[in-house]
mmCIF file of C-alpha atoms and ligand atoms in Angstrom:
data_model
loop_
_atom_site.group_PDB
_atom_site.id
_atom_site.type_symbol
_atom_site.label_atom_id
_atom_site.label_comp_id
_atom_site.label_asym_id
_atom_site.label_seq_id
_atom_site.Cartn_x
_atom_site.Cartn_y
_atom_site.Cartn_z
ATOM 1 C CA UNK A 1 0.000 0.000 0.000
ATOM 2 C CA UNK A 2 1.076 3.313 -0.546
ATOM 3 C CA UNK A 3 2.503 5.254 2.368
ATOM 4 C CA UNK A 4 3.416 8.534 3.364
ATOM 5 C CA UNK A 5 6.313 8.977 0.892
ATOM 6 C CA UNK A 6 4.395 7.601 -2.364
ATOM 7 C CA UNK A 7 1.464 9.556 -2.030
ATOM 8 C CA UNK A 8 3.496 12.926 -1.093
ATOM 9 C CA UNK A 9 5.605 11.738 -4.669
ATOM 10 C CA UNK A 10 1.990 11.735 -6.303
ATOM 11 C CA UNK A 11 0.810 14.778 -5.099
ATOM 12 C CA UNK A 12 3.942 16.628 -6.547
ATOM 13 C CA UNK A 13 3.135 14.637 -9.939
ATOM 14 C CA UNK A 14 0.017 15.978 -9.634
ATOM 15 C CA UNK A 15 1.326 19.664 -8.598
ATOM 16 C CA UNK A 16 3.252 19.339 -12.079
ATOM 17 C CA UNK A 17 -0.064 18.272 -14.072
ATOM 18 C CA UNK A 18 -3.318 18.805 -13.189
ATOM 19 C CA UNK A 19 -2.971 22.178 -10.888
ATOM 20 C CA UNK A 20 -5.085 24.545 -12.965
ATOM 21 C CA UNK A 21 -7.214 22.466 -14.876
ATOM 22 C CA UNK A 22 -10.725 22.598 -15.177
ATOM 23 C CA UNK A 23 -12.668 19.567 -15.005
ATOM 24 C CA UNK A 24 -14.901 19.256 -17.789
ATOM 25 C CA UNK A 25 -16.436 15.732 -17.286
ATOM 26 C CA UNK A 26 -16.366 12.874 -15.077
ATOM 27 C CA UNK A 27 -16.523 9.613 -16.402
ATOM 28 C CA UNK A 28 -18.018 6.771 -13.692
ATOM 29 C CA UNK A 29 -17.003 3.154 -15.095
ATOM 30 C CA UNK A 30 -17.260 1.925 -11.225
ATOM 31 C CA UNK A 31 -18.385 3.968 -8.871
ATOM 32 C CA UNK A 32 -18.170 1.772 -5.675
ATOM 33 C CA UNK A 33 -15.225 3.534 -4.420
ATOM 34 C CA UNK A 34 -17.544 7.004 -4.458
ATOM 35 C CA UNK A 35 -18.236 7.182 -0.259
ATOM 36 C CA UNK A 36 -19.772 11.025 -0.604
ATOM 37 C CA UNK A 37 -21.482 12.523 -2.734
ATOM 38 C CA UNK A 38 -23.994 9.661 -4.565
ATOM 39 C CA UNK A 39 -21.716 8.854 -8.086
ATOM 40 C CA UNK A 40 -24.677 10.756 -9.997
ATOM 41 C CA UNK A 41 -23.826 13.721 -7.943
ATOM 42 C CA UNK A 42 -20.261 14.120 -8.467
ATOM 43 C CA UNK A 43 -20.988 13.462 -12.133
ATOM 44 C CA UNK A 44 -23.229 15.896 -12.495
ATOM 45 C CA UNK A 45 -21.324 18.286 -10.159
ATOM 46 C CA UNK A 46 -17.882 18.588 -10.666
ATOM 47 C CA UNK A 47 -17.441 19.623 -13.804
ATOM 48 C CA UNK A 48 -17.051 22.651 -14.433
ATOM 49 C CA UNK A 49 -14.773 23.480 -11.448
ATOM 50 C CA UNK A 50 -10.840 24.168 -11.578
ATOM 51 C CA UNK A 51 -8.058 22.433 -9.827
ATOM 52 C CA UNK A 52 -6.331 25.436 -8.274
ATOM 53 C CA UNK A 53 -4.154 23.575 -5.464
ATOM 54 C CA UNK A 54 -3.236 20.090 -4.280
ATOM 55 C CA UNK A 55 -2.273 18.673 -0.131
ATOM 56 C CA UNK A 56 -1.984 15.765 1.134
ATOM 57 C CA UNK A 57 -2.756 14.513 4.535
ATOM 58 C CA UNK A 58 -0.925 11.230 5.820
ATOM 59 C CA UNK A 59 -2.100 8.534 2.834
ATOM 60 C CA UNK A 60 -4.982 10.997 1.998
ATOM 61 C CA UNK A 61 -4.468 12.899 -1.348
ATOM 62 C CA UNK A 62 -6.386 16.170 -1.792
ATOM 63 C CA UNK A 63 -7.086 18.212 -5.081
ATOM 64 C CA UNK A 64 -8.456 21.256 -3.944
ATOM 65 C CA UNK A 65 -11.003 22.996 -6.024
ATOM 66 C CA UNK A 66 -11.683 27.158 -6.993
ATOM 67 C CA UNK A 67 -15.407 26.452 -5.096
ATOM 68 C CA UNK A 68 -14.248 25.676 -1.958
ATOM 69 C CA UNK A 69 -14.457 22.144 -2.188
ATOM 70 C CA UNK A 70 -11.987 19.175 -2.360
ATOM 71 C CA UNK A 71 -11.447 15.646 -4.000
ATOM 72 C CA UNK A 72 -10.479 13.383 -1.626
ATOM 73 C CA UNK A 73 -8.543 10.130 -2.589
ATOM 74 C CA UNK A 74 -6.925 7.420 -0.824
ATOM 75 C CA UNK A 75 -5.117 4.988 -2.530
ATOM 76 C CA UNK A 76 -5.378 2.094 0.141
ATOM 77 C CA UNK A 77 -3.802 -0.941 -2.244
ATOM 78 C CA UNK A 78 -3.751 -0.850 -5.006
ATOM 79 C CA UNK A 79 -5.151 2.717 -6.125
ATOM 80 C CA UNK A 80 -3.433 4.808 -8.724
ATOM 81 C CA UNK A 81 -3.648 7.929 -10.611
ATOM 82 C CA UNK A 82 -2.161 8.381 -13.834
ATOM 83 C CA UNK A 83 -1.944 11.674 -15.975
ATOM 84 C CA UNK A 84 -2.140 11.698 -19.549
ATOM 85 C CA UNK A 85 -2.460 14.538 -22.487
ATOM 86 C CA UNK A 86 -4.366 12.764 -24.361
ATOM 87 C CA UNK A 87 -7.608 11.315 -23.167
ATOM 88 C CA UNK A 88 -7.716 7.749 -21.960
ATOM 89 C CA UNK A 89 -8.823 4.781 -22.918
ATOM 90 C CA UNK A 90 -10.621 2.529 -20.430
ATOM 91 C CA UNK A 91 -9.088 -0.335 -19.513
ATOM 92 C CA UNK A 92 -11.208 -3.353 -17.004
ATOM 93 C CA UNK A 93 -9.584 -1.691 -13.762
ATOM 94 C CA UNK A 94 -10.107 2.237 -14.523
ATOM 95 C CA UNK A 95 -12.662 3.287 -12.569
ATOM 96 C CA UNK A 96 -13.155 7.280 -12.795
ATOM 97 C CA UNK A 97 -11.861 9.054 -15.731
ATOM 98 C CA UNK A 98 -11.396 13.278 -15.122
ATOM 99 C CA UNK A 99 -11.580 14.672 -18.614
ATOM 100 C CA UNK A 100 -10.385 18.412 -18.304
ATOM 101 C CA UNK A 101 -11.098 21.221 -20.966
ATOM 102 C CA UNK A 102 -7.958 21.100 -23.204
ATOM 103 C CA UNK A 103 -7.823 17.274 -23.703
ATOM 104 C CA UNK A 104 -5.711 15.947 -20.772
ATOM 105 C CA UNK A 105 -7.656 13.812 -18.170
ATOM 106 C CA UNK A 106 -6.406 11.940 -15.025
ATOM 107 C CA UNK A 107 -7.705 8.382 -14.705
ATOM 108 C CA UNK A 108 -8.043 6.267 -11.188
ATOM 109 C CA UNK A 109 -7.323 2.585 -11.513
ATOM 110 C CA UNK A 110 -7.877 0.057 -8.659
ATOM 111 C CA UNK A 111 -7.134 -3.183 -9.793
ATOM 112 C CA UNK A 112 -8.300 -4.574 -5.753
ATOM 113 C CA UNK A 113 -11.017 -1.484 -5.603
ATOM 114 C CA UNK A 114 -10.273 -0.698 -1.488
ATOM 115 C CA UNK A 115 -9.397 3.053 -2.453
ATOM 116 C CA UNK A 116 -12.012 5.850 -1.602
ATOM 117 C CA UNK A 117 -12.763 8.837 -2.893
ATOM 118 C CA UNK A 118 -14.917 11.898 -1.796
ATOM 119 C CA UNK A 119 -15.916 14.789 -3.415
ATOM 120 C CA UNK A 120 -17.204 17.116 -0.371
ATOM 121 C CA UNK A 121 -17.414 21.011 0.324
ATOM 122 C CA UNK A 122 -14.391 22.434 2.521
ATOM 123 C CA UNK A 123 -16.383 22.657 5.508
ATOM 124 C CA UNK A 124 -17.217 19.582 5.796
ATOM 125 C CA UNK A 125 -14.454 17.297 5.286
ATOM 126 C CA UNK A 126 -14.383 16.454 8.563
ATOM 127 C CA UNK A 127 -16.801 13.633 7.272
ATOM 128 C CA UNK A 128 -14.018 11.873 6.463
ATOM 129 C CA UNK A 129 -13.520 10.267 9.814
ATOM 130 C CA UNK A 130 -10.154 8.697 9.096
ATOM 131 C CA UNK A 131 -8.564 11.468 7.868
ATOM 132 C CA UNK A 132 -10.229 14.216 10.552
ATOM 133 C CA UNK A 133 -8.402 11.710 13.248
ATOM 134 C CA UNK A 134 -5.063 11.433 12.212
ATOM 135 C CA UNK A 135 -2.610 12.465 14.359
ATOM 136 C CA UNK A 136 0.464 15.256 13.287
ATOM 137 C CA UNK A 137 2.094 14.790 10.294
ATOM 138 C CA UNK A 138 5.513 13.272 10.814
ATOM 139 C CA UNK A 139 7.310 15.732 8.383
ATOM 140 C CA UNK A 140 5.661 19.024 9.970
ATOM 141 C CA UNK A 141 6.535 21.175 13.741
ATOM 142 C CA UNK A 142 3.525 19.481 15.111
ATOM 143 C CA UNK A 143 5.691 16.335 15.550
ATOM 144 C CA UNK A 144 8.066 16.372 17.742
ATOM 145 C CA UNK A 145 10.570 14.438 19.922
ATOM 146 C CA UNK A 146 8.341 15.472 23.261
ATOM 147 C CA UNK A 147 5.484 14.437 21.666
ATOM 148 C CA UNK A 148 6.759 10.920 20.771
ATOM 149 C CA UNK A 149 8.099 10.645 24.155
ATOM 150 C CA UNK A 150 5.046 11.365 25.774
ATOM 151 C CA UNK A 151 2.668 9.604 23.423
ATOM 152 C CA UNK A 152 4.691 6.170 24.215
ATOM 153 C CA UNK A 153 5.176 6.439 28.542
ATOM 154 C CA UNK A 154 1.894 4.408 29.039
ATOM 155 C CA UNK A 155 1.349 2.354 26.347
ATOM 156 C CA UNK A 156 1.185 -1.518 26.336
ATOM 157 C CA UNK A 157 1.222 -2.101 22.949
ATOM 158 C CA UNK A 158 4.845 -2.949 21.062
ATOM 159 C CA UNK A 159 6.073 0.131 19.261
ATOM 160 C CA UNK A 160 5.776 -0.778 15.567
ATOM 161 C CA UNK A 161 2.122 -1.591 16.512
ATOM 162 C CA UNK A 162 2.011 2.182 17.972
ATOM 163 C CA UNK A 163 4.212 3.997 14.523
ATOM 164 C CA UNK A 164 1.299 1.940 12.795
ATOM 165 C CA UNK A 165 -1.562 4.253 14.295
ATOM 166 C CA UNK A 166 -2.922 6.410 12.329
ATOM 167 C CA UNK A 167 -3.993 8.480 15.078
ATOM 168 C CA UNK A 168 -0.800 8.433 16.877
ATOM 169 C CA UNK A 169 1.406 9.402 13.745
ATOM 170 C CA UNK A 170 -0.073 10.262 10.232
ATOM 171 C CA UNK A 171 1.437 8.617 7.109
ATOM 172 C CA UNK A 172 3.764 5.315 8.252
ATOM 173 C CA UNK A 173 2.944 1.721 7.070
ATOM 174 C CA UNK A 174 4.572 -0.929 7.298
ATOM 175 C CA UNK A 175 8.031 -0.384 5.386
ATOM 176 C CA UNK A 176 8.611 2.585 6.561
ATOM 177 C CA UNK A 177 7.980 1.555 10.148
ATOM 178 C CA UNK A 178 10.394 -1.122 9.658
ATOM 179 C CA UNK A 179 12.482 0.702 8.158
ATOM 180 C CA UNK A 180 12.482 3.630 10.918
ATOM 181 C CA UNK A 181 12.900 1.361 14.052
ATOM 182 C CA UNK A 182 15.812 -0.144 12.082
ATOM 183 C CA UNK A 183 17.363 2.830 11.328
ATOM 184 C CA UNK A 184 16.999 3.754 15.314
ATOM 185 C CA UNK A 185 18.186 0.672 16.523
ATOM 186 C CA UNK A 186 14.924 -0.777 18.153
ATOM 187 C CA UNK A 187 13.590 -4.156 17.947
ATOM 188 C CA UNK A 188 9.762 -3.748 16.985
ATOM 189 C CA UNK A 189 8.235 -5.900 19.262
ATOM 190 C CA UNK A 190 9.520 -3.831 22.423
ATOM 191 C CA UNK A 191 7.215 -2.963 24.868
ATOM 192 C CA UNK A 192 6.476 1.023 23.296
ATOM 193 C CA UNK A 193 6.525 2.345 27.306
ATOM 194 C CA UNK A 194 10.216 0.272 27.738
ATOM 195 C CA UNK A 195 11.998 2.963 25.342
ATOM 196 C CA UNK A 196 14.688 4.701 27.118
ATOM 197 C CA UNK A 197 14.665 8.559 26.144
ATOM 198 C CA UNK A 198 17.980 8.465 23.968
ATOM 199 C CA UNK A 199 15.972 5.882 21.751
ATOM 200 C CA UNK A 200 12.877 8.001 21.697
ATOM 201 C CA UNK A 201 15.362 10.524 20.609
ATOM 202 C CA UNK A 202 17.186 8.279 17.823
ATOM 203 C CA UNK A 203 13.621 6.821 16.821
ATOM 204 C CA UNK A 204 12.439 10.421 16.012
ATOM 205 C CA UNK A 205 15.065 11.320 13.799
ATOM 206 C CA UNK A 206 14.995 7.770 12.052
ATOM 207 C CA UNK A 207 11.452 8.158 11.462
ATOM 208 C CA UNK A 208 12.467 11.859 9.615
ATOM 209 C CA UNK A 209 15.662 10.509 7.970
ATOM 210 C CA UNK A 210 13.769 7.801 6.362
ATOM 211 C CA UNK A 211 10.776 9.487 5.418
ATOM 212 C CA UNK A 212 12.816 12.597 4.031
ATOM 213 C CA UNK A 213 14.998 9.966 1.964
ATOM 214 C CA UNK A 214 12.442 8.236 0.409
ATOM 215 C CA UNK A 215 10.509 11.078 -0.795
ATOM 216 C CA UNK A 216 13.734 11.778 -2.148
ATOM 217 C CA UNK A 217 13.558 8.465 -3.983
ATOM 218 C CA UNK A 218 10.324 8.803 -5.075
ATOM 219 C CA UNK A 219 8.593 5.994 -2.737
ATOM 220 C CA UNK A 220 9.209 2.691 -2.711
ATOM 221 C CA UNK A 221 7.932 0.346 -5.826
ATOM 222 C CA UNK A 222 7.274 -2.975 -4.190
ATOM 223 C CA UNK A 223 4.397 -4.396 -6.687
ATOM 224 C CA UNK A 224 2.497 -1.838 -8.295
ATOM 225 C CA UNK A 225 2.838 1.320 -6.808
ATOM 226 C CA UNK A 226 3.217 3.929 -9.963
ATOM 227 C CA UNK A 227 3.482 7.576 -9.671
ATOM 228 C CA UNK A 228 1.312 10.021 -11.283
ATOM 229 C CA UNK A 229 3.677 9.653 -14.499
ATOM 230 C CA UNK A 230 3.436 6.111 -14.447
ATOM 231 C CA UNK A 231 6.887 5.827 -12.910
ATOM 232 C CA UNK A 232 7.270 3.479 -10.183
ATOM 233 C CA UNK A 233 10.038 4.668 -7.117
ATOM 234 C CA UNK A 234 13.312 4.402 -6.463
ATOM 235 C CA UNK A 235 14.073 3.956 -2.708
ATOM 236 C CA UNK A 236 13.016 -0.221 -2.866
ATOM 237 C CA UNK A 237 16.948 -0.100 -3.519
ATOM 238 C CA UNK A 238 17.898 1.413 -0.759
ATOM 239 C CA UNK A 239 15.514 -0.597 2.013
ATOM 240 C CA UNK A 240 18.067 -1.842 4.795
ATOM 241 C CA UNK A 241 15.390 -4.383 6.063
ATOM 242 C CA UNK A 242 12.468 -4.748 4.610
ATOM 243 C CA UNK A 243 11.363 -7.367 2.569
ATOM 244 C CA UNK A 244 14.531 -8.703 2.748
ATOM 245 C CA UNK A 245 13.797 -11.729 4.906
ATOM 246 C CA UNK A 246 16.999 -13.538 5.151
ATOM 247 C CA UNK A 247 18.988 -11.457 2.971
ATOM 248 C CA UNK A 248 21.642 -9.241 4.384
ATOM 249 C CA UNK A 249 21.084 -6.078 6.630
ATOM 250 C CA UNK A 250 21.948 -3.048 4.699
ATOM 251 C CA UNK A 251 23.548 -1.645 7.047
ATOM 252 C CA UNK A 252 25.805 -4.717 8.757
ATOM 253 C CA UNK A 253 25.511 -7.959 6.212
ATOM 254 C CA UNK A 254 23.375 -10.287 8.980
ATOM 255 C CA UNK A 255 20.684 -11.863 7.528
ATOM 256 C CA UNK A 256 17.278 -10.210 8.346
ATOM 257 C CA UNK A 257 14.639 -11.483 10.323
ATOM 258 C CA UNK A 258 11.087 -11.732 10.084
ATOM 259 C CA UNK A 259 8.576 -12.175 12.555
ATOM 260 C CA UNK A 260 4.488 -10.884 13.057
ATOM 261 C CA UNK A 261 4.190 -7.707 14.934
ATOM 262 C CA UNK A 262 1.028 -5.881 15.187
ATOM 263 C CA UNK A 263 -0.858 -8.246 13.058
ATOM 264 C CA UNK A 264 2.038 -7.848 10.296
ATOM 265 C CA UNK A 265 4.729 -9.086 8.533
ATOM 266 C CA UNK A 266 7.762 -7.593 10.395
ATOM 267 C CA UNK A 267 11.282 -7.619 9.424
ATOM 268 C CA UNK A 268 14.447 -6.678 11.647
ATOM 269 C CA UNK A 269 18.132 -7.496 11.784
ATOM 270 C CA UNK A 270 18.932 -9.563 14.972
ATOM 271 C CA UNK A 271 22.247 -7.521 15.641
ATOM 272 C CA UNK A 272 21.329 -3.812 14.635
ATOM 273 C CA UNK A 273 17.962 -4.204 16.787
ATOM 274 C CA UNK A 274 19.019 -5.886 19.955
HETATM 275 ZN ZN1 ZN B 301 22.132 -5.137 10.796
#
């Protein structure tokens, strides 16, 4: 699934194409992945408006309109959006096809169809439970190493289970959590309240570092994550532990381990994470 990095790299793709655009029709080849308004609604209703900014918050992708209201898209699986000049031709897994006024249209695919969209005046996007409860963006001043620190002193759950919650920390899955604790040095099954304050210090910077580098790298391309150029990422080559179940440790050659954490496939190196 997408993650923090991949949909920040597809809302600069989409900074580069669509900002500016105005909508002229909306074509509905499956509109189960419509949660608000009805499909027949935002068929009728969008066109017409004009693309004039784009956000993201955690794995939620927003393309804000010039009437005060938004497009709201998340990904989930296997959700993509891909720009072209020209407009598209449909294809079995294209479900929503955004013609604009010159000829150029943006098409969502969803091959496993978990991704939802919304189409919903500013005001009240707060409808959109999961994304009015997330908690501070990783990347932004609102997270911080005090806030970490406190958010972990009484919790029983393991710590990759915490990184995990949406509410607790906007944006990580489950590379990038793996990834982060790595990085920090911190086995993820450790009690989250048994972090000394040295590795809540290293753990916030690790989450940072490898968020910040992978953006950099364009997300991670484990399957069939594709920008909004149809490019997939770059940073798979640069993953230190996961997916990399008994291959070496990027960072000291022992093979890495895998084990379930949190419900998920989890994979650490037995020597940097002690
Ligand atoms: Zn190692």
């Amino acid at each position: 699934m997408p993650e923090l990095p991949e949909v920040e790299t597809i809302r600069r793709g989409l900074e580069q194409t669509v900002l500016g655009r105005e909508i002229a029709a909306v074509q509905i080849l499956y509109g189960g992945n419509i949660k608000a308004p009805s499909p027949d609604e935002l068929q009728a209703g969008l066109p017409g408006r004009r693309i004039v900014s784009t956000g993201r918050r955690g794995k939620y992708l927003q393309l804000f309109m010039n009437d005060h209201s938004a497009l709201v898209i998340h990904l989930r699986m296997t959700g993509k959006l891909v720009f072209a000049e020209s407009p598209a031709c449909p294809d079995k897994h294209m479900h929503l096809i955004f013609s604009f006024r010159d000829g150029s249209c943006l098409a969502y695919t969803d091959v496993r169809k978990f991704g939802t969209v919304w189409w919903l005046p500013l005001h009240r996007l707060d409808e959109i439970r999961g994304m009015a409860g997330l908690g501070p963006e990783p990347l932004s001043d609102d997270f911080t190493p005090m806030y970490l620190q406190q958010g972990i002193q009484d919790r029983k759950t393991n710590i990759k289970g915490l990184l995990l919650n949406q509410e607790f920390l906007a944006g990580l899955g489950n590379i990038y959590a793996d990834e982060a604790l790595h990085l920090a040095g911190i086995r993820p099954d450790r009690p989250a309240s048994s972090l000394e304050k040295r590795e809540v210090a290293s753990l916030f910077h690790a989450i940072r570092t490898v968020l910040t580098d992978a953006i950099q790298w364009r997300g991670t391309t484990m399957s069939d994550y594709r920008d909004a150029g149809g490019q997939s990422g770059g940073f798979q080559e640069r993953l230190r532990v996961y997916g990399r179940r008994d291959r070496p440790c990027g960072s000291c050659g022992t093979p890495v381990c895998r084990m379930v954490v949190a419900g998920r496939g989890t994979h650490f190196c037995p020597l940097c994470q002690q």
